[in-house]
Coordinates of C-alpha atoms in Angstrom, one line a residue:
M1 CA 0.0 0.0 0.0
P2 CA 1.3 3.5 -0.8
E3 CA 2.0 5.8 2.0
K4 CA -0.8 8.3 2.8
G5 CA 0.2 11.4 0.8
S6 CA 2.3 9.6 -1.9
M7 CA 1.8 10.5 -5.5
E8 CA 0.1 7.2 -6.1
D9 CA -2.3 8.0 -3.2
F10 CA -3.2 11.4 -4.8
F11 CA -3.8 9.8 -8.2
S12 CA -5.9 6.9 -6.9
A13 CA -8.1 9.4 -4.9
A14 CA -8.6 11.7 -7.9
V15 CA -9.7 8.7 -10.1
E16 CA -12.1 7.5 -7.4
A17 CA -13.5 11.0 -6.9
A18 CA -14.0 11.5 -10.6
K19 CA -15.8 8.2 -11.0
I20 CA -18.1 9.0 -8.1
A21 CA -19.0 12.4 -9.7
G22 CA -19.2 10.6 -13.1
K23 CA -22.1 8.5 -11.9
I24 CA -24.0 11.6 -10.8
I25 CA -23.3 13.3 -14.2
R26 CA -24.4 10.2 -16.1
S27 CA -27.6 9.9 -14.1
G28 CA -28.4 13.6 -14.5
F29 CA -27.6 13.7 -18.2
Y30 CA -30.8 11.8 -19.1
E31 CA -33.0 13.7 -16.7
T32 CA -34.7 17.1 -16.7
K33 CA -32.2 19.7 -15.5
T34 CA -32.7 22.6 -13.1
V35 CA -30.7 25.4 -14.8
E36 CA -29.5 28.7 -13.3
H37 CA -27.7 31.5 -15.0
K38 CA -24.3 32.8 -13.8
G39 CA -24.4 35.2 -16.8
L40 CA -26.3 35.7 -20.1
V41 CA -25.2 32.3 -21.5
D42 CA -23.1 30.9 -18.6
L43 CA -25.1 28.1 -17.0
V44 CA -25.0 26.1 -13.7
T45 CA -27.1 23.1 -12.7
E46 CA -27.8 21.2 -9.5
T47 CA -25.5 18.5 -10.9
D48 CA -22.6 20.9 -11.0
K49 CA -23.1 21.8 -7.3
K50 CA -23.7 18.3 -6.2
C51 CA -20.6 16.9 -7.9
E52 CA -18.4 19.6 -6.5
Q53 CA -19.7 18.9 -3.0
V54 CA -19.2 15.2 -3.3
I55 CA -15.6 15.5 -4.8
F56 CA -14.5 18.0 -2.1
E57 CA -16.0 15.9 0.7
F58 CA -14.2 12.9 -0.5
L59 CA -10.8 14.6 -1.1
K60 CA -10.9 16.5 2.2
R61 CA -11.4 13.2 4.1
E62 CA -8.3 11.8 2.4
F63 CA -6.2 15.0 2.5
P64 CA -7.4 17.4 5.2
D65 CA -4.3 19.5 5.0
H66 CA -4.6 20.2 1.3
K67 CA -6.2 23.4 -0.3
F68 CA -9.3 23.2 -2.5
I69 CA -10.5 25.5 -5.3
G70 CA -13.6 24.7 -7.3
E71 CA -15.6 26.5 -10.0
E72 CA -18.9 26.6 -8.1
T73 CA -17.5 27.5 -4.7
T74 CA -15.5 30.3 -6.4
A75 CA -18.6 31.6 -8.1
A76 CA -20.5 31.6 -4.8
Y77 CA -17.8 32.9 -2.4
G78 CA -15.1 34.6 -4.5
V79 CA -11.7 33.7 -5.8
S80 CA -9.3 31.7 -3.7
E81 CA -5.6 32.4 -4.2
L82 CA -3.5 29.6 -5.7
T83 CA -0.5 29.1 -3.4
N84 CA 2.5 26.7 -3.4
E85 CA 0.6 24.3 -1.1
P86 CA -0.9 21.1 -2.6
T87 CA -4.1 22.3 -4.1
W88 CA -7.0 20.5 -5.7
L89 CA -8.6 22.4 -8.6
V90 CA -12.0 21.0 -9.6
D91 CA -14.4 21.7 -12.4
P92 CA -17.3 19.4 -11.4
V93 CA -19.0 19.6 -14.8
D94 CA -16.9 21.0 -17.6
G95 CA -19.2 21.5 -20.5
T96 CA -22.4 22.5 -18.5
T97 CA -24.1 23.9 -21.6
N98 CA -23.4 20.6 -23.4
F99 CA -24.8 18.8 -20.3
V100 CA -28.0 20.9 -20.4
H101 CA -28.5 20.3 -24.2
G102 CA -27.7 16.5 -24.0
F103 CA -24.5 16.9 -26.1
P104 CA -22.1 14.2 -24.8
F105 CA -18.9 16.3 -24.5
V106 CA -19.1 16.6 -20.8
C107 CA -16.6 15.8 -18.1
V108 CA -15.4 16.1 -14.5
S109 CA -11.9 17.6 -14.2
I110 CA -9.7 17.1 -11.1
G111 CA -6.2 18.5 -11.0
L112 CA -3.7 18.7 -8.2
T113 CA -1.0 21.4 -8.2
I114 CA 2.1 21.3 -6.0
G115 CA 4.1 24.5 -6.0
R116 CA 1.5 25.8 -8.5
I117 CA 2.7 23.2 -11.0
P118 CA 0.0 20.8 -12.4
T119 CA 1.1 17.4 -11.1
V120 CA -1.9 15.0 -11.2
G121 CA -4.7 15.2 -13.7
V122 CA -7.9 13.3 -14.1
V123 CA -10.5 14.1 -16.7
Y124 CA -13.5 11.8 -17.0
N125 CA -16.3 11.9 -19.6
P126 CA -18.9 9.5 -18.1
I127 CA -21.2 9.7 -21.1
L128 CA -18.5 8.3 -23.4
D129 CA -16.8 6.5 -20.6
E130 CA -13.4 8.0 -21.4
L131 CA -11.0 8.5 -18.5
F132 CA -7.9 10.6 -19.2
T133 CA -5.2 10.5 -16.6
A134 CA -1.6 11.7 -15.9
V135 CA 0.9 12.0 -13.1
R136 CA 3.9 14.3 -13.7
G137 CA 6.8 12.3 -15.0
E138 CA 4.8 9.1 -15.6
G139 CA 3.0 9.5 -19.0
A140 CA -0.6 10.1 -20.0
F141 CA -3.3 7.5 -20.5
L142 CA -6.8 7.1 -21.9
N143 CA -8.7 4.2 -20.1
G144 CA -5.3 2.9 -19.0
K145 CA -3.6 2.9 -22.4
P146 CA -0.8 5.3 -23.2
I147 CA -1.6 8.3 -25.4
K148 CA 0.6 10.7 -27.4
V149 CA 0.0 14.0 -29.2
S150 CA -0.2 14.0 -33.0
K151 CA 2.9 14.1 -35.2
Q152 CA 1.4 16.7 -37.5
N153 CA 3.9 19.3 -38.6
D154 CA 1.9 21.2 -41.3
L155 CA -0.4 24.0 -40.1
V156 CA -2.7 23.7 -43.1
K157 CA -3.3 20.0 -42.4
S158 CA -4.0 20.6 -38.7
L159 CA -7.4 20.5 -36.9
L160 CA -7.8 23.4 -34.5
V161 CA -10.2 23.4 -31.5
T162 CA -11.1 26.6 -29.6
E163 CA -14.1 28.0 -27.7
A164 CA -16.1 31.2 -28.1
G165 CA -16.5 31.6 -24.3
T166 CA -19.5 33.1 -22.5
N167 CA -18.7 36.8 -22.7
R168 CA -21.2 38.4 -25.1
E169 CA -19.8 42.0 -25.1
K170 CA -19.6 43.1 -28.7
S171 CA -15.9 44.0 -28.6
V172 CA -15.1 40.5 -27.2
V173 CA -17.3 38.7 -29.7
D174 CA -15.8 40.7 -32.5
A175 CA -12.3 39.9 -31.4
T176 CA -13.1 36.2 -31.1
T177 CA -14.7 35.9 -34.5
N178 CA -12.1 38.0 -36.2
R179 CA -9.4 35.7 -34.8
I180 CA -11.3 32.6 -35.9
N181 CA -11.7 34.1 -39.4
S182 CA -8.0 34.7 -39.7
L183 CA -7.0 31.2 -38.5
L184 CA -9.5 29.5 -40.7
Y185 CA -7.4 30.4 -43.7
K186 CA -4.4 28.7 -42.1
V187 CA -5.6 25.4 -40.8
R188 CA -7.6 22.5 -42.2
S189 CA -10.7 23.1 -40.0
I190 CA -11.9 24.5 -36.7
R191 CA -14.0 22.8 -34.0
M192 CA -15.8 24.2 -30.9
C193 CA -16.6 21.3 -28.5
G194 CA -17.6 23.2 -25.4
S195 CA -15.2 21.8 -22.8
C196 CA -11.7 23.3 -22.2
A197 CA -10.6 20.2 -20.3
L198 CA -11.7 17.8 -23.0
D199 CA -10.2 20.0 -25.7
L200 CA -6.8 19.6 -23.9
C201 CA -7.4 15.9 -23.7
S202 CA -8.1 15.8 -27.4
I203 CA -4.7 17.4 -28.0
A204 CA -3.2 14.8 -25.7
C205 CA -4.6 11.8 -27.6
G206 CA -3.9 13.3 -31.0
R207 CA -7.6 13.8 -32.1
V208 CA -6.9 17.5 -32.7
D209 CA -3.6 19.2 -33.4
L210 CA -4.0 22.8 -32.1
F211 CA -5.9 24.4 -29.2
Y212 CA -6.2 27.8 -27.7
E213 CA -8.7 29.6 -25.5
L214 CA -8.9 33.0 -24.0
G215 CA -11.0 34.1 -21.1
F216 CA -12.1 30.7 -19.8
G217 CA -13.5 30.3 -16.3
G218 CA -10.4 29.7 -14.2
P219 CA -7.5 27.4 -13.3
W220 CA -9.9 24.5 -12.6
D221 CA -10.5 24.4 -16.4
V222 CA -6.8 23.6 -17.2
A223 CA -5.1 22.1 -14.1
A224 CA -5.8 18.5 -15.1
G225 CA -5.6 18.9 -18.8
A226 CA -2.3 20.7 -18.7
V227 CA -0.5 17.8 -17.1
I228 CA -2.2 15.3 -19.4
V229 CA -1.0 17.2 -22.5
T230 CA 2.6 17.6 -21.3
E231 CA 2.8 13.9 -20.2
A232 CA 1.5 13.0 -23.7
G233 CA 4.5 14.8 -25.2
G234 CA 2.7 18.1 -26.0
L235 CA 3.4 21.7 -25.0
V236 CA 1.1 24.0 -23.1
F237 CA 1.9 27.7 -23.3
D238 CA 0.4 31.2 -23.4
P239 CA -1.1 32.1 -26.8
S240 CA 1.5 34.9 -27.0
G241 CA 4.2 32.3 -26.9
E242 CA 5.2 33.1 -23.3
D243 CA 5.2 30.5 -20.5
F244 CA 1.9 29.1 -19.4
D245 CA 0.4 30.7 -16.3
I246 CA -2.3 28.5 -14.8
T247 CA -4.1 31.6 -13.3
S248 CA -4.1 33.8 -16.5
Q249 CA -7.3 32.4 -18.2
R250 CA -5.2 32.1 -21.4
V251 CA -4.0 28.7 -22.8
A252 CA -2.7 27.2 -26.0
A253 CA -1.5 23.6 -26.7
C254 CA 0.0 21.6 -29.5
N255 CA 2.9 19.4 -30.4
G256 CA 6.5 20.7 -30.5
L257 CA 6.5 20.6 -34.3
L258 CA 3.7 23.1 -34.7
K259 CA 4.3 25.5 -31.8
D260 CA 6.3 28.2 -33.6
K261 CA 4.0 28.2 -36.6
F262 CA 0.9 28.2 -34.3
I263 CA 2.2 31.1 -32.3
E264 CA 2.9 33.1 -35.4
A265 CA -0.6 32.4 -36.7
L266 CA -2.1 33.5 -33.4
R267 CA -0.1 36.7 -33.4
D268 CA -1.2 37.5 -37.0
S269 CA -4.8 36.9 -36.0
N270 CA -4.9 39.7 -33.3

């Protein structure tokens, strides 16, 4: 048995918590939802709240000295500062709009940072029964099988995934659509799937080649996915080309062969 507080212990607990929440998501997916609005198009359901509560209760029993930051508790009580302490960052239902509409691109995302560095990542889509996992230095996996980013090196042959976000201010929407218009001439095609965590996992397993998003909800969206991408051999960085900052609400990811070309295309699209 691993010692309490070992990396294996953290990983096992994250997987168990994700599967517990996954059962709740799967059950709620096929039922009538009670939907509230956090903004004009930013939604939250009882399932989001219940899953976060269940995950936090489980992890706090296992690791009472750790810190905890979740999307729904942050929305209710304000932002918690991310410190160097071991911190669990949880998005209980990433893809809430998909969940409400019955679109099966939905997941629970559980990430552990140590020294602000994403160290353990678990992303579980219970509708498709896909479990993406990674521990820093130990590789990335989908349902227990190793995964790697794509080997694509040609931008025009690359599939790009991004998100429009939930901000509907005209200046933000115009900037978003102008950027997409510019990039569409330089890549094979563009997808919007509605879940930042699963977008990162799609990079990790080679389903898509390029990903960026600006202005997403918070570090809970990327904490798990970032370590999964890097452990799959990919790169996670700021869309400007600078180093990735987990608290910046800015992220890009791809393989090492495409990074410079992708950054240039993103700069040209501003």
